[in-house]
Amino acid sequence: MIRIGMLTSGGDCQALNAAMRGVAKTLFNSKEDVEIYGFLNGYQGLIHGKFRLLTYNDFTGILTQGGTFLGTSRTPFKTIQIPDEDSLDKVAAMKQNYYKLQLDCLVILGGNGTHKTANLLREQGLNVITLPKTIDNDLWGTDMTFGFQSAVDIATDAIDCIHTTAASHGRIFIVEVMGHKVGWLTLNAGMAGGADIILIPEIPYDLDKIVKKIKERHDQGSRFTILAVAEGAISKEDAKLSKKELKKKMENYKYPSVSYEIAEQLAKKSGLEVRVTVPGHTQRGGSPCPYDRVFASRLGSEAGKLILKREFGFMVGYRNREIVKVPLEDVAGKLKMVDPNATIVKEAKMLGISFGD
Ligand code: F6P
């Protein structure tokens, strides 16, 4: 008999259900007796003992469904070791529920914050296997996370739609792309959507360089310009500020997001009409794309294989086109950012894309 607990934590993304189905089908199709307990709404379910016993049927018909059938929540790592308002020791509570159910392993699907807590639970002696989910693709130790390709598709669609209206009106358009503190999603959707300017957190921008690029395009006869701007994009001036100074600036920040700040400054400097489009959480919604369905199923299946071999303490990741197991202690707390000197950035520049640097 093997007994596992499963949970999804942090912001949702496409293919969470496909990944859980991959784990469950692999286990149910093995020769072992298997019990799977699903904890509801992320670590909250594990902390407060909210779970249900799942059957084979819970995992059928969910391959194509977005979201997570277990529900999710954000339980920030920085709060995990601080007792809550009822003086509950969250780590002790999670351990207690794990032992009460006599679990052999926890399967945890999540991004950066989730991995820090997963690693803490491993350090506390629990058996843990994790799967890398996030549209941001910022998890260290894996070239790709599931959810990312689906989000690239949606953000690209948004840029495609903006392209036609921008061309008709001869306007400057900013499409703001998610990605938190990294630029993977913006870089990929920007290139796929034929953006003229791509601004990512890893390459601070200079507004004058952006204006120069727009002018160049106008001189070459293009009436419109598309900017793909990461929600975490930062100007060269702001990048020089200390954390404290930046925090102070943000206290009096009057814009809903960086794109609106850039839009106002661009309109002033160029005298052109600028519009902002923010696809926002649509990038995390809807069905997973076929790539993510296959990718998440493969990762899930490999996770199932590790569990059957009683190999714990790993994230199942993807490197150099191979599925690999990465020690959790290597993953936790590290961010995978776009290298400003990466080949893909150089190629984008050779295509004439400006990064505003
Ligand atoms: O990590 C995924 C993500 O969608 C980021 O791209 C974005 O910054 C953040 O989550 C939004 O979080 P929330 O859904 O809590 O607003």
CSV table of C-alpha atoms and ligand atoms in Angstrom, one decimal:
chain,number,residue,atom,x,y,z
A,1,MET,CA,0.0,0.0,0.0
A,2,ILE,CA,1.2,3.5,-0.8
A,3,ARG,CA,-0.6,6.5,0.5
A,4,ILE,CA,0.0,10.0,-0.9
A,5,GLY,CA,-1.3,13.5,-0.3
A,6,MET,CA,-1.6,15.9,-3.2
A,7,LEU,CA,-2.0,19.7,-3.2
A,8,THR,CA,-1.7,22.7,-5.6
A,9,SER,CA,-0.4,25.9,-4.2
A,10,GLY,CA,0.2,29.5,-5.3
A,11,GLY,CA,-1.3,31.2,-8.4
A,12,ASP,CA,-3.0,28.6,-10.7
A,13,CYS,CA,-2.1,27.9,-14.3
A,14,GLN,CA,-3.1,25.7,-17.1
A,15,ALA,CA,-2.3,21.9,-16.9
A,16,LEU,CA,-2.4,21.5,-13.1
A,17,ASN,CA,-5.2,19.0,-13.6
A,18,ALA,CA,-3.3,17.3,-16.4
A,19,ALA,CA,-0.2,16.9,-14.1
A,20,MET,CA,-2.2,15.5,-11.2
A,21,ARG,CA,-3.9,13.1,-13.6
A,22,GLY,CA,-0.5,12.0,-14.8
A,23,VAL,CA,0.7,11.2,-11.3
A,24,ALA,CA,-2.6,9.5,-10.3
A,25,LYS,CA,-3.0,7.4,-13.4
A,26,THR,CA,0.6,6.2,-13.2
A,27,LEU,CA,0.0,5.1,-9.6
A,28,PHE,CA,-3.4,3.6,-10.1
A,29,ASN,CA,-2.1,1.7,-13.1
A,30,SER,CA,0.8,0.2,-11.1
A,31,LYS,CA,0.6,-3.1,-9.3
A,32,GLU,CA,0.5,-1.3,-5.9
A,33,ASP,CA,-2.6,-0.5,-3.8
A,34,VAL,CA,-2.8,3.3,-3.8
A,35,GLU,CA,-4.7,5.8,-1.7
A,36,ILE,CA,-4.6,9.5,-2.8
A,37,TYR,CA,-5.7,12.3,-0.5
A,38,GLY,CA,-6.3,15.6,-2.0
A,39,PHE,CA,-5.7,18.6,0.2
A,40,LEU,CA,-8.0,21.5,-0.6
A,41,ASN,CA,-6.9,25.1,-1.4
A,42,GLY,CA,-3.1,24.6,-1.3
A,43,TYR,CA,-1.1,24.5,2.0
A,44,GLN,CA,-4.3,25.7,3.8
A,45,GLY,CA,-5.8,22.3,3.4
A,46,LEU,CA,-2.7,20.6,4.8
A,47,ILE,CA,-2.5,23.0,7.7
A,48,HIS,CA,-6.2,22.8,8.6
A,49,GLY,CA,-6.7,19.1,7.7
A,50,LYS,CA,-9.1,19.8,4.9
A,51,PHE,CA,-8.9,16.9,2.5
A,52,ARG,CA,-10.8,14.2,0.7
A,53,LEU,CA,-10.0,10.8,-0.5
A,54,LEU,CA,-9.7,10.8,-4.2
A,55,THR,CA,-10.7,7.9,-6.5
A,56,TYR,CA,-9.7,7.0,-10.1
A,57,ASN,CA,-12.8,8.8,-11.3
A,58,ASP,CA,-11.6,12.1,-9.8
A,59,PHE,CA,-8.8,12.1,-12.3
A,60,THR,CA,-10.7,11.2,-15.5
A,61,GLY,CA,-12.0,13.9,-17.8
A,62,ILE,CA,-9.7,16.6,-16.4
A,63,LEU,CA,-6.8,16.5,-18.9
A,64,THR,CA,-8.2,19.5,-20.9
A,65,GLN,CA,-9.5,21.5,-17.9
A,66,GLY,CA,-7.8,24.6,-16.7
A,67,GLY,CA,-7.5,25.7,-13.1
A,68,THR,CA,-7.1,23.1,-10.4
A,69,PHE,CA,-9.9,20.8,-9.2
A,70,LEU,CA,-8.3,20.9,-5.7
A,71,GLY,CA,-8.4,24.6,-5.4
A,72,THR,CA,-5.4,26.7,-4.5
A,73,SER,CA,-4.3,29.7,-2.4
A,74,ARG,CA,-1.3,31.8,-1.6
A,75,THR,CA,0.4,30.9,1.7
A,76,PRO,CA,3.5,33.1,1.6
A,77,PHE,CA,6.7,31.3,2.7
A,78,LYS,CA,7.6,34.3,4.9
A,79,THR,CA,4.5,33.6,7.0
A,80,ILE,CA,4.7,29.9,7.2
A,81,GLN,CA,6.9,29.8,10.3
A,82,ILE,CA,4.9,32.5,12.1
A,83,PRO,CA,2.0,31.3,14.2
A,84,ASP,CA,-1.4,32.5,12.8
A,85,GLU,CA,-4.0,34.6,14.7
A,86,ASP,CA,-5.1,31.4,16.6
A,87,SER,CA,-1.5,30.8,17.6
A,88,LEU,CA,-1.5,27.8,15.3
A,89,ASP,CA,2.0,26.5,14.4
A,90,LYS,CA,1.5,25.9,10.7
A,91,VAL,CA,4.5,23.7,10.1
A,92,ALA,CA,3.6,21.5,13.1
A,93,ALA,CA,0.0,21.3,11.9
A,94,MET,CA,1.1,20.2,8.4
A,95,LYS,CA,3.3,17.5,9.9
A,96,GLN,CA,0.6,16.3,12.2
A,97,ASN,CA,-1.9,15.9,9.3
A,98,TYR,CA,0.7,14.1,7.2
A,99,TYR,CA,1.4,11.6,10.0
A,100,LYS,CA,-2.3,11.3,11.0
A,101,LEU,CA,-3.1,10.1,7.5
A,102,GLN,CA,0.0,7.9,7.5
A,103,LEU,CA,1.2,9.4,4.2
A,104,ASP,CA,4.2,8.0,2.4
A,105,CYS,CA,4.6,11.1,0.4
A,106,LEU,CA,3.3,14.5,-0.5
A,107,VAL,CA,3.0,15.6,-4.1
A,108,ILE,CA,3.1,19.3,-4.3
A,109,LEU,CA,2.5,21.3,-7.5
A,110,GLY,CA,3.7,24.9,-7.4
A,111,GLY,CA,6.0,27.7,-8.2
A,112,ASN,CA,8.7,29.5,-6.3
A,113,GLY,CA,7.1,30.2,-3.0
A,114,THR,CA,5.5,26.8,-2.9
A,115,HIS,CA,8.9,25.2,-3.4
A,116,LYS,CA,10.4,27.0,-0.5
A,117,THR,CA,7.7,25.5,1.8
A,118,ALA,CA,8.0,22.1,0.1
A,119,ASN,CA,11.7,22.1,0.9
A,120,LEU,CA,11.1,23.1,4.5
A,121,LEU,CA,8.7,20.2,4.9
A,122,ARG,CA,11.4,17.9,3.4
A,123,GLU,CA,13.9,19.3,5.9
A,124,GLN,CA,11.4,18.5,8.6
A,125,GLY,CA,11.5,14.9,7.6
A,126,LEU,CA,8.4,14.5,5.2
A,127,ASN,CA,8.7,12.7,1.9
A,128,VAL,CA,8.0,15.3,-0.8
A,129,ILE,CA,7.9,15.2,-4.6
A,130,THR,CA,7.1,18.4,-6.5
A,131,LEU,CA,6.0,19.4,-10.0
A,132,PRO,CA,7.0,22.8,-11.5
A,133,LYS,CA,4.0,24.9,-12.4
A,134,THR,CA,3.8,28.6,-13.3
A,135,ILE,CA,3.1,30.7,-16.3
A,136,ASP,CA,6.2,32.7,-15.3
A,137,ASN,CA,8.7,29.9,-16.1
A,138,ASP,CA,10.9,31.3,-13.4
A,139,LEU,CA,11.7,28.1,-11.4
A,140,TRP,CA,15.3,27.3,-11.1
A,141,GLY,CA,16.3,23.7,-12.1
A,142,THR,CA,13.9,23.3,-15.0
A,143,ASP,CA,14.1,24.8,-18.5
A,144,MET,CA,10.3,24.8,-18.7
A,145,THR,CA,7.4,24.9,-16.3
A,146,PHE,CA,3.9,23.8,-17.3
A,147,GLY,CA,1.4,26.6,-17.8
A,148,PHE,CA,4.1,28.7,-19.5
A,149,GLN,CA,3.4,27.6,-23.1
A,150,SER,CA,-0.4,28.1,-22.7
A,151,ALA,CA,0.2,31.6,-21.3
A,152,VAL,CA,2.5,32.4,-24.2
A,153,ASP,CA,-0.3,31.4,-26.6
A,154,ILE,CA,-2.8,33.7,-24.8
A,155,ALA,CA,-0.4,36.6,-24.6
A,156,THR,CA,0.5,36.1,-28.2
A,157,ASP,CA,-3.2,36.1,-29.2
A,158,ALA,CA,-3.6,39.4,-27.4
A,159,ILE,CA,-0.6,41.0,-29.3
A,160,ASP,CA,-2.0,39.6,-32.6
A,161,CYS,CA,-5.3,41.2,-32.0
A,162,ILE,CA,-3.7,44.5,-31.0
A,163,HIS,CA,-1.6,44.4,-34.2
A,164,THR,CA,-4.5,44.8,-36.5
A,165,THR,CA,-6.2,47.7,-34.7
A,166,ALA,CA,-2.8,49.4,-34.1
A,167,ALA,CA,-2.1,49.2,-37.8
A,168,SER,CA,-5.5,50.7,-38.7
A,169,HIS,CA,-5.2,53.6,-36.4
A,170,GLY,CA,-1.4,54.2,-36.6
A,171,ARG,CA,-1.1,54.1,-32.8
A,172,ILE,CA,1.5,53.0,-30.3
A,173,PHE,CA,0.2,50.1,-28.3
A,174,ILE,CA,1.5,48.6,-25.1
A,175,VAL,CA,0.5,45.0,-24.3
A,176,GLU,CA,1.4,44.3,-20.7
A,177,VAL,CA,2.3,40.7,-20.1
A,178,MET,CA,2.5,38.9,-16.7
A,179,GLY,CA,5.6,37.1,-15.4
A,180,HIS,CA,6.1,38.7,-12.0
A,181,LYS,CA,9.8,39.6,-11.7
A,182,VAL,CA,11.0,37.8,-14.9
A,183,GLY,CA,10.6,38.3,-18.6
A,184,TRP,CA,10.3,34.8,-20.1
A,185,LEU,CA,6.6,35.2,-20.9
A,186,THR,CA,7.0,38.7,-22.4
A,187,LEU,CA,10.1,37.7,-24.4
A,188,ASN,CA,8.4,34.7,-25.9
A,189,ALA,CA,5.0,36.2,-26.5
A,190,GLY,CA,6.6,39.4,-27.8
A,191,MET,CA,8.7,37.5,-30.3
A,192,ALA,CA,5.8,35.3,-31.3
A,193,GLY,CA,3.5,38.4,-31.8
A,194,GLY,CA,6.1,40.4,-33.7
A,195,ALA,CA,6.4,43.1,-31.1
A,196,ASP,CA,8.8,45.9,-32.1
A,197,ILE,CA,9.9,46.7,-28.6
A,198,ILE,CA,10.1,44.2,-25.7
A,199,LEU,CA,10.7,45.4,-22.2
A,200,ILE,CA,11.7,42.9,-19.5
A,201,PRO,CA,12.8,43.3,-15.9
A,202,GLU,CA,16.2,41.8,-16.7
A,203,ILE,CA,17.0,44.6,-19.2
A,204,PRO,CA,16.2,48.0,-17.7
A,205,TYR,CA,14.9,50.4,-20.3
A,206,ASP,CA,15.8,53.9,-21.3
A,207,LEU,CA,12.7,55.9,-22.5
A,208,ASP,CA,14.7,57.9,-25.0
A,209,LYS,CA,15.8,54.6,-26.7
A,210,ILE,CA,12.2,53.6,-27.0
A,211,VAL,CA,11.3,57.0,-28.5
A,212,LYS,CA,14.2,56.6,-30.9
A,213,LYS,CA,13.0,53.2,-32.1
A,214,ILE,CA,9.5,54.5,-32.6
A,215,LYS,CA,10.9,57.4,-34.7
A,216,GLU,CA,13.0,55.1,-36.7
A,217,ARG,CA,9.9,53.0,-37.5
A,218,HIS,CA,8.0,56.1,-38.5
A,219,ASP,CA,10.8,57.2,-40.8
A,220,GLN,CA,10.7,53.8,-42.4
A,221,GLY,CA,7.0,54.2,-43.1
A,222,SER,CA,5.5,52.3,-40.2
A,223,ARG,CA,2.5,54.1,-38.7
A,224,PHE,CA,2.3,52.0,-35.6
A,225,THR,CA,4.5,50.3,-32.9
A,226,ILE,CA,3.8,47.4,-30.6
A,227,LEU,CA,5.5,47.2,-27.2
A,228,ALA,CA,5.3,44.0,-25.2
A,229,VAL,CA,6.0,45.2,-21.7
A,230,ALA,CA,6.5,42.8,-18.8
A,231,GLU,CA,4.6,43.7,-15.7
A,232,GLY,CA,8.0,43.8,-13.9
A,233,ALA,CA,9.7,46.0,-16.4
A,234,ILE,CA,11.9,48.7,-14.9
A,235,SER,CA,13.6,51.9,-16.1
A,236,LYS,CA,17.4,52.3,-15.9
A,237,GLU,CA,16.9,55.1,-13.3
A,238,ASP,CA,14.6,52.9,-11.1
A,239,ALA,CA,17.0,50.0,-11.5
A,240,LYS,CA,19.7,52.1,-9.8
A,241,LEU,CA,17.5,52.7,-6.7
A,242,SER,CA,18.0,50.7,-3.5
A,243,LYS,CA,15.2,48.4,-2.4
A,244,LYS,CA,14.2,51.0,0.2
A,245,GLU,CA,14.2,53.9,-2.3
A,246,LEU,CA,12.1,51.9,-4.7
A,247,LYS,CA,9.6,51.0,-2.0
A,248,LYS,CA,9.3,54.7,-1.1
A,249,LYS,CA,8.7,55.6,-4.8
A,250,MET,CA,6.0,52.9,-5.1
A,251,GLU,CA,4.2,54.4,-2.0
A,252,ASN,CA,3.2,57.4,-4.0
A,253,TYR,CA,2.9,55.6,-7.4
A,254,LYS,CA,-0.1,56.9,-9.3
A,255,TYR,CA,-0.3,54.4,-12.1
A,256,PRO,CA,-2.1,51.0,-12.1
A,257,SER,CA,1.0,49.4,-13.5
A,258,VAL,CA,4.3,50.2,-15.2
A,259,SER,CA,2.7,50.2,-18.7
A,260,TYR,CA,0.6,53.2,-17.8
A,261,GLU,CA,3.6,55.1,-16.6
A,262,ILE,CA,5.5,54.3,-19.9
A,263,ALA,CA,2.4,55.2,-21.9
A,264,GLU,CA,2.1,58.7,-20.3
A,265,GLN,CA,5.8,59.4,-20.7
A,266,LEU,CA,5.8,58.1,-24.3
A,267,ALA,CA,2.8,60.2,-25.3
A,268,LYS,CA,4.5,63.3,-23.9
A,269,LYS,CA,7.9,62.6,-25.6
A,270,SER,CA,6.6,61.4,-28.9
A,271,GLY,CA,3.4,63.4,-29.3
A,272,LEU,CA,1.8,60.2,-30.6
A,273,GLU,CA,-1.4,58.4,-29.4
A,274,VAL,CA,-0.6,55.6,-27.0
A,275,ARG,CA,-2.9,52.9,-25.7
A,276,VAL,CA,-2.4,50.1,-23.1
A,277,THR,CA,-3.9,46.7,-23.1
A,278,VAL,CA,-3.6,44.3,-20.1
A,279,PRO,CA,-4.7,40.8,-20.7
A,280,GLY,CA,-4.0,40.1,-17.0
A,281,HIS,CA,-5.3,36.8,-15.6
A,282,THR,CA,-6.7,35.6,-18.9
A,283,GLN,CA,-3.1,34.5,-19.3
A,284,ARG,CA,-3.5,31.9,-16.6
A,285,GLY,CA,-7.0,30.8,-17.6
A,286,GLY,CA,-8.7,28.4,-20.0
A,287,SER,CA,-7.6,25.0,-21.3
A,288,PRO,CA,-4.0,24.0,-21.4
A,289,CYS,CA,-2.5,24.1,-24.9
A,290,PRO,CA,-1.6,20.6,-26.4
A,291,TYR,CA,2.1,21.1,-25.5
A,292,ASP,CA,1.3,21.7,-21.8
A,293,ARG,CA,-1.1,18.7,-21.8
A,294,VAL,CA,1.6,16.4,-23.0
A,295,PHE,CA,4.4,18.1,-20.9
A,296,ALA,CA,2.4,18.0,-17.6
A,297,SER,CA,1.3,14.4,-18.2
A,298,ARG,CA,4.9,13.4,-18.7
A,299,LEU,CA,6.1,15.2,-15.6
A,300,GLY,CA,3.2,13.7,-13.6
A,301,SER,CA,3.9,10.2,-14.9
A,302,GLU,CA,7.6,10.5,-14.0
A,303,ALA,CA,6.6,11.8,-10.5
A,304,GLY,CA,4.5,8.7,-10.2
A,305,LYS,CA,7.5,6.5,-11.2
A,306,LEU,CA,9.7,8.2,-8.5
A,307,ILE,CA,7.0,7.6,-5.9
A,308,LEU,CA,6.8,3.9,-6.8
A,309,LYS,CA,10.6,3.7,-6.5
A,310,ARG,CA,10.3,5.5,-3.1
A,311,GLU,CA,12.7,8.2,-4.3
A,312,PHE,CA,11.7,11.4,-2.5
A,313,GLY,CA,13.0,14.9,-2.1
A,314,PHE,CA,13.0,15.9,-5.8
A,315,MET,CA,11.3,18.3,-8.2
A,316,VAL,CA,10.6,16.6,-11.5
A,317,GLY,CA,11.9,19.0,-14.1
A,318,TYR,CA,13.0,19.3,-17.7
A,319,ARG,CA,16.5,20.0,-18.8
A,320,ASN,CA,18.1,19.8,-22.3
A,321,ARG,CA,15.0,18.0,-23.6
A,322,GLU,CA,15.1,15.3,-20.9
A,323,ILE,CA,12.9,14.8,-17.8
A,324,VAL,CA,15.1,15.0,-14.8
A,325,LYS,CA,14.9,14.8,-11.0
A,326,VAL,CA,16.3,17.9,-9.3
A,327,PRO,CA,17.1,17.9,-5.5
A,328,LEU,CA,14.6,20.2,-3.8
A,329,GLU,CA,17.3,21.9,-1.8
A,330,ASP,CA,18.8,23.0,-5.1
A,331,VAL,CA,15.5,24.5,-6.4
A,332,ALA,CA,14.1,26.3,-3.3
A,333,GLY,CA,14.7,30.0,-3.2
A,334,LYS,CA,16.3,30.5,-6.6
A,335,LEU,CA,14.9,32.4,-9.5
A,336,LYS,CA,15.5,31.6,-13.1
A,337,MET,CA,15.8,34.9,-14.9
A,338,VAL,CA,16.4,35.7,-18.6
A,339,ASP,CA,20.1,36.3,-19.2
A,340,PRO,CA,20.4,39.6,-21.0
A,341,ASN,CA,23.2,38.0,-23.1
A,342,ALA,CA,21.2,34.9,-23.9
A,343,THR,CA,21.3,33.8,-27.5
A,344,ILE,CA,17.5,34.3,-27.8
A,345,VAL,CA,17.9,38.0,-26.8
A,346,LYS,CA,20.7,38.4,-29.3
A,347,GLU,CA,18.6,36.8,-32.0
A,348,ALA,CA,15.7,39.1,-31.1
A,349,LYS,CA,18.0,42.1,-31.4
A,350,MET,CA,19.2,40.9,-34.8
A,351,LEU,CA,15.6,40.8,-35.9
A,352,GLY,CA,15.4,44.5,-35.1
A,353,ILE,CA,13.6,44.2,-31.8
A,354,SER,CA,14.5,46.9,-29.4
A,355,PHE,CA,14.8,46.1,-25.6
A,356,GLY,CA,15.0,49.8,-24.9
A,357,ASP,CA,18.6,49.4,-23.7
B,1,F6P,O1,3.0,33.8,-10.7
B,1,F6P,C1,1.9,33.8,-11.6
B,1,F6P,C2,1.4,35.2,-11.7
B,1,F6P,O2,0.3,35.2,-12.6
B,1,F6P,C3,2.4,36.3,-12.0
B,1,F6P,O3,2.7,36.4,-13.4
B,1,F6P,C4,1.6,37.5,-11.5
B,1,F6P,O4,2.5,38.5,-11.2
B,1,F6P,C5,0.9,37.0,-10.3
B,1,F6P,O5,0.8,35.6,-10.5
B,1,F6P,C6,-0.4,37.6,-10.0
B,1,F6P,O6,-0.9,37.1,-8.8
B,1,F6P,P1,-2.3,37.1,-8.3
B,1,F6P,O7,-3.1,36.1,-9.1
B,1,F6P,O8,-2.2,36.8,-6.9
B,1,F6P,O9,-2.9,38.5,-8.5
